[in-house]
mmCIF file of C-alpha atoms and ligand atoms in Angstrom:
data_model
loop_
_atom_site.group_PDB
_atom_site.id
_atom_site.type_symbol
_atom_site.label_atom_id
_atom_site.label_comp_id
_atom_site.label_asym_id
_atom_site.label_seq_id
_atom_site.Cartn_x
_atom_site.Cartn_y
_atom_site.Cartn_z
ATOM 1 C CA UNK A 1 26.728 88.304 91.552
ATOM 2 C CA UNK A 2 28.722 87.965 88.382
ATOM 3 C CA UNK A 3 30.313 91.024 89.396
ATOM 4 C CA UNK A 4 33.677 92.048 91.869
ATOM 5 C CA UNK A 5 32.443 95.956 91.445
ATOM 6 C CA UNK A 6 32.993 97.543 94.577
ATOM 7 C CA UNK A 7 33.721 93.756 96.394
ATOM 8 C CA UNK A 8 36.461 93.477 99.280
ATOM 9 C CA UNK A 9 39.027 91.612 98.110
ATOM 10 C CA UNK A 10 42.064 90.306 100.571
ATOM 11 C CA UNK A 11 44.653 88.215 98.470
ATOM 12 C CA UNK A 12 47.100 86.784 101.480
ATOM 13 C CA UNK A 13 50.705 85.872 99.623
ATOM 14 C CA UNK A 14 49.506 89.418 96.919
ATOM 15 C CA UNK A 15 52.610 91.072 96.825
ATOM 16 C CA UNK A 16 54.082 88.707 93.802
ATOM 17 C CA UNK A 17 53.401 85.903 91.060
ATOM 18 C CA UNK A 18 50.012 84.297 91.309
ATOM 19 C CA UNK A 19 48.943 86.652 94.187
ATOM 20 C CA UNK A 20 49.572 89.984 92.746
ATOM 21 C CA UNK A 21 48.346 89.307 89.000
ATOM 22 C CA UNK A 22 45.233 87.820 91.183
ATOM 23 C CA UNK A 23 45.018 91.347 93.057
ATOM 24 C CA UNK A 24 45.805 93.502 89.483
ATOM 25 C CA UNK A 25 42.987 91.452 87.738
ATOM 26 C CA UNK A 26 40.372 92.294 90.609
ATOM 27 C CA UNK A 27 41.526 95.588 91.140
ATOM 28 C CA UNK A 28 40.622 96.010 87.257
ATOM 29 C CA UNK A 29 37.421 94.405 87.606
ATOM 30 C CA UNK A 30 36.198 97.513 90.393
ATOM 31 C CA UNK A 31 37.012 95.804 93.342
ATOM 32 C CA UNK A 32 38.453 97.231 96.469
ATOM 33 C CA UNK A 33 41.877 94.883 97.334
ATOM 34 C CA UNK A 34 44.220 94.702 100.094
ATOM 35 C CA UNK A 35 47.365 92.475 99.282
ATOM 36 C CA UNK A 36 48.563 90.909 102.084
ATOM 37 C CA UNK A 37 52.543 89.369 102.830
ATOM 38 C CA UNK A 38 55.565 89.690 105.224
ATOM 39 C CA UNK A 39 57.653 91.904 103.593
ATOM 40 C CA UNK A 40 56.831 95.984 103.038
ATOM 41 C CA UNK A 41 59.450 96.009 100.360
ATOM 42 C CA UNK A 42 57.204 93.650 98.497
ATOM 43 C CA UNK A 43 54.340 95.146 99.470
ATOM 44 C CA UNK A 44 55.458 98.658 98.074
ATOM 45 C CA UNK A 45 56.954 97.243 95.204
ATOM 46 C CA UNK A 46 53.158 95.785 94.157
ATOM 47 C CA UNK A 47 51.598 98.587 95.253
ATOM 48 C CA UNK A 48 53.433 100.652 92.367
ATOM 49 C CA UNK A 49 52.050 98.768 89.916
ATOM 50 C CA UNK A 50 48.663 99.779 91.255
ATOM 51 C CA UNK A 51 48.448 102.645 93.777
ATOM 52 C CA UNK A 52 45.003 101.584 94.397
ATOM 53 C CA UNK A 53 46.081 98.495 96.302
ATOM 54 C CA UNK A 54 45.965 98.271 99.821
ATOM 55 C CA UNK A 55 48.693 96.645 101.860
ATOM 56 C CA UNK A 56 48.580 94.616 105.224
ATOM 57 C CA UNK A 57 52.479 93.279 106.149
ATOM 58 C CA UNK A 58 51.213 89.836 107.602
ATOM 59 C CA UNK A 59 52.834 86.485 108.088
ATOM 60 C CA UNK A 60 50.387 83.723 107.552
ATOM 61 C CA UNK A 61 52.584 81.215 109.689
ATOM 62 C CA UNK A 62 51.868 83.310 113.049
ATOM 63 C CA UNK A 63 48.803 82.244 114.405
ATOM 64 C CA UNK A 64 48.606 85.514 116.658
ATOM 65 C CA UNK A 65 49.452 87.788 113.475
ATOM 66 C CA UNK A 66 46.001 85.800 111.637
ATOM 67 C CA UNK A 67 44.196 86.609 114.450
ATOM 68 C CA UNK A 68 44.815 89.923 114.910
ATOM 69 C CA UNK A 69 44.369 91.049 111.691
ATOM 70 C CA UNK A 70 40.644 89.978 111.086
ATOM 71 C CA UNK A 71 40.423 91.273 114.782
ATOM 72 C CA UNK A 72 38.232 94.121 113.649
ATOM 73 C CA UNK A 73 35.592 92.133 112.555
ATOM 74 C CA UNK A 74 35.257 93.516 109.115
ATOM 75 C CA UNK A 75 33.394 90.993 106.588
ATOM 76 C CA UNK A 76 35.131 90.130 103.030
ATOM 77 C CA UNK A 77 33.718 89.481 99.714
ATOM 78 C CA UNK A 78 36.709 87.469 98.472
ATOM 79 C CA UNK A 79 39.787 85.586 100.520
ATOM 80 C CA UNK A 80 42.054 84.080 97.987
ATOM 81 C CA UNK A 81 45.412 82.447 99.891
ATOM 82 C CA UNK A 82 48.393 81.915 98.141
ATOM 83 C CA UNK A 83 51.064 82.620 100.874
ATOM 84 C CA UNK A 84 53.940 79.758 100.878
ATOM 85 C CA UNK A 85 55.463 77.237 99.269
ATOM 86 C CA UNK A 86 57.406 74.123 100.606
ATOM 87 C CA UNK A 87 60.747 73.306 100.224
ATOM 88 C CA UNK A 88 61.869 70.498 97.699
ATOM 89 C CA UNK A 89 63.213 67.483 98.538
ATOM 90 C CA UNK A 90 62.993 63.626 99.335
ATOM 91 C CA UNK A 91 62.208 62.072 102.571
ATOM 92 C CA UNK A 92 65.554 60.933 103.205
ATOM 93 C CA UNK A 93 66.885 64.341 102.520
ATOM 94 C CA UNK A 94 64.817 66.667 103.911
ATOM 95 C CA UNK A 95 65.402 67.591 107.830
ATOM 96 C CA UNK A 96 62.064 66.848 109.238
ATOM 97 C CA UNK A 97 61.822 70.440 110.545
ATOM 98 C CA UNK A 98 61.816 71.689 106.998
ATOM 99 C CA UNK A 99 59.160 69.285 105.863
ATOM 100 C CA UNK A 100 56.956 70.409 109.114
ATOM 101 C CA UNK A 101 57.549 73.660 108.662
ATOM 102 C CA UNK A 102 56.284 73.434 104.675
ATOM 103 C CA UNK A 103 52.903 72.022 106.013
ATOM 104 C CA UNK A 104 52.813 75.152 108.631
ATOM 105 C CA UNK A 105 53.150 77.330 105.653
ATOM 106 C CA UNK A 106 50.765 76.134 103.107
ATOM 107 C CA UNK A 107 48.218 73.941 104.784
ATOM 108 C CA UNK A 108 48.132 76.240 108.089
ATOM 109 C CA UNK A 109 48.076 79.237 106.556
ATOM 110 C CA UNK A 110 44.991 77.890 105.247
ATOM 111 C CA UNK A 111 43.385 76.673 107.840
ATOM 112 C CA UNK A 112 43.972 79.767 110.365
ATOM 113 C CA UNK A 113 42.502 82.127 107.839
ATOM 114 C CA UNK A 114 39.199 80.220 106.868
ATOM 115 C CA UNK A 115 39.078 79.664 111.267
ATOM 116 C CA UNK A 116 39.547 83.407 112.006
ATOM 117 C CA UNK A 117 38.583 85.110 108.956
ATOM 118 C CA UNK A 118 34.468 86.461 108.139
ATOM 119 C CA UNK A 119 33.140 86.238 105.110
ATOM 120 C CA UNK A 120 30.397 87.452 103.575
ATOM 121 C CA UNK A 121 27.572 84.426 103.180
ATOM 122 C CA UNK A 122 27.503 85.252 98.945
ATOM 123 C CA UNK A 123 31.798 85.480 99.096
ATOM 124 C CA UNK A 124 34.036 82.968 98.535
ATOM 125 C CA UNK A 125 37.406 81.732 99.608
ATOM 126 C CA UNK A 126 40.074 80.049 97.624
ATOM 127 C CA UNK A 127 42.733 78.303 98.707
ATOM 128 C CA UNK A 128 45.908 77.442 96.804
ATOM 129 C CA UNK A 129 47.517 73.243 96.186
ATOM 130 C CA UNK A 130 49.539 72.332 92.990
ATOM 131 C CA UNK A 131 49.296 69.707 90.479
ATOM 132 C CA UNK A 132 52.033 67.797 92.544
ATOM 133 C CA UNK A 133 49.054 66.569 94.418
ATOM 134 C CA UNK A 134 48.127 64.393 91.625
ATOM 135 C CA UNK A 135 51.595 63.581 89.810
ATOM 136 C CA UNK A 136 54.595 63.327 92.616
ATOM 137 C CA UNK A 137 57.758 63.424 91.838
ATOM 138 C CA UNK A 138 60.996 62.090 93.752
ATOM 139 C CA UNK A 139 61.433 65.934 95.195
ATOM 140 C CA UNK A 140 58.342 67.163 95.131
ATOM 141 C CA UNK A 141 56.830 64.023 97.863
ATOM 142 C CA UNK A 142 55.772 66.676 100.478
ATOM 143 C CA UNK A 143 54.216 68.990 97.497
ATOM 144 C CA UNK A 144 52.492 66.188 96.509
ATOM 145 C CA UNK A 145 51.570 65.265 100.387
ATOM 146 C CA UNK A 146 50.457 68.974 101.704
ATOM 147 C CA UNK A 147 48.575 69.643 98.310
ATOM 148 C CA UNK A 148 46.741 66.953 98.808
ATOM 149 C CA UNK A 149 45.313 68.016 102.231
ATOM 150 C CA UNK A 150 45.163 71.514 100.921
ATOM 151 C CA UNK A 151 42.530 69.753 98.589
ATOM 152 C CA UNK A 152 40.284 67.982 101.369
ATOM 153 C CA UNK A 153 40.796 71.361 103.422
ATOM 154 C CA UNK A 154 39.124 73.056 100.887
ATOM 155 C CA UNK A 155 36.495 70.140 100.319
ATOM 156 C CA UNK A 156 35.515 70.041 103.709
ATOM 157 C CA UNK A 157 35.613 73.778 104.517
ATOM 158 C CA UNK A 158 33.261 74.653 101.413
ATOM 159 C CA UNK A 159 30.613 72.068 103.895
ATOM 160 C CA UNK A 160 31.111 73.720 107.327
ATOM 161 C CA UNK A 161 31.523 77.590 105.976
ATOM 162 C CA UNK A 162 28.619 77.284 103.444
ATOM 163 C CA UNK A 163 26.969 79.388 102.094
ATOM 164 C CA UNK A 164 30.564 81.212 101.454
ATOM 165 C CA UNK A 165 31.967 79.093 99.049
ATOM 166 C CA UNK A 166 35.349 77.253 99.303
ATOM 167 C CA UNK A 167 37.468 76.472 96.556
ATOM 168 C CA UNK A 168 41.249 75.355 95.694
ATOM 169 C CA UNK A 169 42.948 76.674 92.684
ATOM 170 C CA UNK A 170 45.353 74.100 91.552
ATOM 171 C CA UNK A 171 48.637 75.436 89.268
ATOM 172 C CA UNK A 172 51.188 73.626 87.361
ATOM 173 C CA UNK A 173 54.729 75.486 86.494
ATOM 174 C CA UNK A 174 54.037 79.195 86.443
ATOM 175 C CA UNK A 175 56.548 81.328 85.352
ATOM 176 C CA UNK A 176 56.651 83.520 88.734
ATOM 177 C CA UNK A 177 59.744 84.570 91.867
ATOM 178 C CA UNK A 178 59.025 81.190 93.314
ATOM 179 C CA UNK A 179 61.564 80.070 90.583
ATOM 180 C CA UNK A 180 64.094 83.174 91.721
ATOM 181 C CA UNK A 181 66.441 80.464 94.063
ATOM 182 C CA UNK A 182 67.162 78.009 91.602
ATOM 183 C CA UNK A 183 70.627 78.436 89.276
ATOM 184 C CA UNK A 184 69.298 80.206 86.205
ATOM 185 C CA UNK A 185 70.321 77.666 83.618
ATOM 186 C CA UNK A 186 68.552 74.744 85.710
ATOM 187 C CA UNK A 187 65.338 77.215 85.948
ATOM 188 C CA UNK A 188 65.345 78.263 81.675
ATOM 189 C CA UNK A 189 66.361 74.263 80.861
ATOM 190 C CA UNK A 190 63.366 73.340 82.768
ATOM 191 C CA UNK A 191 60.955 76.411 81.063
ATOM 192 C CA UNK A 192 61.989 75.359 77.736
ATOM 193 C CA UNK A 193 61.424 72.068 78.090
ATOM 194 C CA UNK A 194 57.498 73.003 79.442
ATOM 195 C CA UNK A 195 56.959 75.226 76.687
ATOM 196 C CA UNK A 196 57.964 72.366 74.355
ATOM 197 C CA UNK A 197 56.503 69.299 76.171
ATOM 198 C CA UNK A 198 53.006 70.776 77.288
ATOM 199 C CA UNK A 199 50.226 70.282 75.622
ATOM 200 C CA UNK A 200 49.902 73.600 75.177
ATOM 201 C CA UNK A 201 53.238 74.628 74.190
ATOM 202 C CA UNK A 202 53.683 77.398 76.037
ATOM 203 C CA UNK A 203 54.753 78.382 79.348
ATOM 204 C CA UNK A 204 52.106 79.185 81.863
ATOM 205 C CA UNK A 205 52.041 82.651 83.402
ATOM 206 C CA UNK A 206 50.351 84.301 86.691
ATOM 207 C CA UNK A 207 47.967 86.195 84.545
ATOM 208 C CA UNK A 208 46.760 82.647 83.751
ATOM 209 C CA UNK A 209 45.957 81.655 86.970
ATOM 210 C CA UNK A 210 44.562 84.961 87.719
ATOM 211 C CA UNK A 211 41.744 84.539 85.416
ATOM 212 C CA UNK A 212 40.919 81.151 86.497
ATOM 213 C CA UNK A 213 40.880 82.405 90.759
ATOM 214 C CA UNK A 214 38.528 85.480 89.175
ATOM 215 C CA UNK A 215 35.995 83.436 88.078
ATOM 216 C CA UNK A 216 35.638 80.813 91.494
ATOM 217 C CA UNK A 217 35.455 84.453 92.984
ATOM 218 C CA UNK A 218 32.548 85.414 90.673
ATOM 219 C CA UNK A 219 30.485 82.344 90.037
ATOM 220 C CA UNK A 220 27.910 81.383 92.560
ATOM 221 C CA UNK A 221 27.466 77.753 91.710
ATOM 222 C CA UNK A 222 31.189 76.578 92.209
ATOM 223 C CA UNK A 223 32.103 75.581 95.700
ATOM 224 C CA UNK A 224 34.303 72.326 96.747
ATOM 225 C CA UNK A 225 36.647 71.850 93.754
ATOM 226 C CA UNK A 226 39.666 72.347 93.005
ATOM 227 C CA UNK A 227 40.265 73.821 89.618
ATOM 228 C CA UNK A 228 43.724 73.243 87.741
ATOM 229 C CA UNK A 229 45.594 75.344 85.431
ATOM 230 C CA UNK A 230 48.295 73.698 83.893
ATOM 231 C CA UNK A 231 48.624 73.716 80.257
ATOM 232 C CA UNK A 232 47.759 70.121 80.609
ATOM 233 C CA UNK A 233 50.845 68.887 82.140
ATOM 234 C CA UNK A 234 48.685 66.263 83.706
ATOM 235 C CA UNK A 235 47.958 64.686 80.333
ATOM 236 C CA UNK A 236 51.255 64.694 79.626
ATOM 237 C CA UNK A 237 54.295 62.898 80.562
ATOM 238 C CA UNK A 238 56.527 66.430 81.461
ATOM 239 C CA UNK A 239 56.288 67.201 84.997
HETATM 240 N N1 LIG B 1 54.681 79.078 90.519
HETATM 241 C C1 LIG B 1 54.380 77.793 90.359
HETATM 242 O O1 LIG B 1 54.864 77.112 89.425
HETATM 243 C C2 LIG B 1 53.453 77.097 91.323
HETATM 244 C C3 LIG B 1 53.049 75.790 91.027
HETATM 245 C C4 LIG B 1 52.208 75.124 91.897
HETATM 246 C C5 LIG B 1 51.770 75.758 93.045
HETATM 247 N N2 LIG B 1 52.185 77.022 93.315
HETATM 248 C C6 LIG B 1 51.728 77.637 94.571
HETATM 249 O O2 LIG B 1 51.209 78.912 94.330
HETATM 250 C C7 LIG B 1 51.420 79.737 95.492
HETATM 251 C C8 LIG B 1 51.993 81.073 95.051
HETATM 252 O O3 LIG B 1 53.197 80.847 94.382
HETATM 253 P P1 LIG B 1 53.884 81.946 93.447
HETATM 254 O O4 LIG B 1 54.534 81.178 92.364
HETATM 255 O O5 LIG B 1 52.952 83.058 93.130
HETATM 256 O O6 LIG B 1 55.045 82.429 94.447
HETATM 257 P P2 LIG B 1 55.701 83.867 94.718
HETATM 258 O O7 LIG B 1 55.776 84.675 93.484
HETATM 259 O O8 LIG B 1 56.945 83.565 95.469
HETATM 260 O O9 LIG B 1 54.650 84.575 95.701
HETATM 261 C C9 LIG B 1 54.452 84.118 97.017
HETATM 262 C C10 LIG B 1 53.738 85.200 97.792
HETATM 263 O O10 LIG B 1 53.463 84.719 99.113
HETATM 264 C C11 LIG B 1 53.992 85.638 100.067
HETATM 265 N N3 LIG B 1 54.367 84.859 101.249
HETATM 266 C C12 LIG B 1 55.326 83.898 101.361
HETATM 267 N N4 LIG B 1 55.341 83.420 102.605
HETATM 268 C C13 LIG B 1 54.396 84.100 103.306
HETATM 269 C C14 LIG B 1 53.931 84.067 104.644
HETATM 270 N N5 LIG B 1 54.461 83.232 105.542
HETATM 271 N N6 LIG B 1 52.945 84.907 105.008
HETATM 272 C C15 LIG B 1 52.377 85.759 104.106
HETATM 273 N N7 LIG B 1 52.764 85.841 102.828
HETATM 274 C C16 LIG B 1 53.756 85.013 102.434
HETATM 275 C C17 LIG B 1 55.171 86.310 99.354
HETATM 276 O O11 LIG B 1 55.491 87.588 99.877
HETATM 277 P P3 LIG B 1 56.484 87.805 101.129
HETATM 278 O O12 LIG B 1 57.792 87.169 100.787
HETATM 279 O O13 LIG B 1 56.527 89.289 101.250
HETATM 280 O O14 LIG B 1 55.838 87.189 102.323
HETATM 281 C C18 LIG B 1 54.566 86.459 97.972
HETATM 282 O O15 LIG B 1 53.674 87.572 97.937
HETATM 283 C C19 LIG B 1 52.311 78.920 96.442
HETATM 284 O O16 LIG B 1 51.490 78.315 97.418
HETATM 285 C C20 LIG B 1 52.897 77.837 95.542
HETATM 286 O O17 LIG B 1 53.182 76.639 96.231
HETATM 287 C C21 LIG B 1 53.009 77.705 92.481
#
C-alpha cells in the first residue's frame, strides 16, 4: 500500500508522451514495468531511456492480440491505458469510418483490457479520457463524445471489478508526439497561447500527468473518478 516497490506495472500506449513518463516514474518508484504499443521501434526507442523496461509490441484495437497477451494468466498490480487517440474533426467532415474507428481505439481498447486482463484485488486500473469530455469544441465533437463514455466506462467498471480499483485520468493539452502531425507553426501558435491563457501559465507536460496516474496507482481509497490535469483550462476560456 502506499508503495509501487516491486509492483507489476503494464502501461498499454508506454512507448511515448503520457505513457512512457507514466512507465519512467514507476520504474523509479521500484516497480517492475512492461510498456506496451504497436511499434518495436517505439518500443526500443523507450526502452533506452530505461533498460529496465520491459516491452510487449501489442495493438490494443485487435481483440485477438488483447486476448492473447493476458493469455498466461499472470495477475498485475497496476494497468494504466493510454493507447489511442481519435482523429479531429466535425460531424459533417469526418467519414464515419474514421469517427468509428476513434471509438475502437480509445473506448475499446479500454474495455477489452479491463474484460481480459487480471488484476490483483489491492491493484488498480486507469483508464485514459480528455478534458474535451467536458468543454467540446467544433473539432474535437467525437473527443468530447468517446471521453465521455471513457468516463462512465471507468465509473461502472470500478463497481463490477471491485475491489481493484478503476479510475480515469483526464488531461488537457500536454506537450507530447500526439502533436507531431500538425504544421509546426499551427502546433507552437497554439502552445503559446496555453502557456499564456492557462491559469497556470505554463504548458503542461507528460511528467505532469505522470505524477497524477502514480498516485490513483498508489492510493487505496480512490476508485470511480476521473481525475483532471489541466492547468485549469477548464476554468478558463482557452481550450
Ligand atoms: N497530449 C494531449 O494533449 C492529450 C490531451 C487529452 C487526452 N490525451 C490522451 O492521452 C492518451 C495518450 O496521448 P499522448 O499524448 O501520450 O500520445 P502519444 O505520445 O502519441 O502516445 C500514444 C501511445 O499509444 C501507443 N498507441 C497508439 N495506438 C495504439 C494501439 N492501437 N495499440 C497500442 N498502443 C497504441 C503509441 O505507440 P505506437 O504508435 O507504437 O502504438 C504511443 O505509445 C491518448 O488517449 C490521448 O487521447 C492526450
Amino acid at each position: 500500500m502506499y508503495d509501487l516497490n516491486g509492483k507489476s506495472v503494464l502501461i498499454v500506449g508506454g512507448s511515448s508522451g503520457i505513457g512512457l513518463a507514466t512507465a519512467l516514474a514507476a520504474a523509479a518508484e521500484g516497480a517492475r514495468v512492461t510498456i506496451a504499443s504497436r511499434s518495436a521501434e517505439k518500443l526500443a526507442a523507450a526502452k533506452a531511456q530505461d533498460p529496465a523496461l520491459d516491452t510487449a509490441t501489442l495493438d490494443s484495437t485487435d481483440d485477438a492480440a488483447v486476448e492473447a497477451v493476458f493469455a498466461g494468466g499472470k495477475v498485475w498490480d497496476h494497468i494504466f491505458v493510454t493507447s489511442t487517440a481519435p482523429k479531429s474533426g466535425g460531424a459533417k467532415t469526418l467519414a464515419t469510418a474514421d469517427a468509428m474507428a476513434g471509438m475502437d481505439g480509445k473506448f475499446w481498447s479500454g474495455y477489452r483490457i479491463a474484460r481480459f486482463a487480471k488484476i490483483a484485488p489491492d491493484g488498480s486500473l486507469t483508464l485514459t479520457s480528455g478534458v474535451r469530455s467536458q468543454r467540446p469544441n467544433a473539432s474535437g465533437m467525437l473527443q468530447s463524445a468517446i471521453n465521455s463514455a471513457v468516463e462512465g466506462l471507468g465509473r461502472g467498471l470500478s463497481v463490477e471489478l471491485a475491489p481493484v480499483r478503476v479510475n480515469v485520468i483526464s488531461p488537457g493539452i500536454i506537450e507530447t508526439p500526439l502533436f507531431g502531425a500538425m504544421p509546426a507553426p499551427d502546433r507552437e501558435a497554439m502552445f503559446e497561447r496555453m502557456r499564456k491563457e492557462l491559469p497556470v501559465r505554463r504548458l503542461g507536460q507528460p511528467e505532469d500527468v505522470a505524477l497524477a496516474v502514480i498516485s490513483l496507482m498508489k492510493n487505496p481509497y480512490i476508485s470511480g473518478t476521473t481525475i483532471v490535469v489541466d492547468g485549469g483550462a477548464l476554468m478558463a476560456l482557452t481550450i
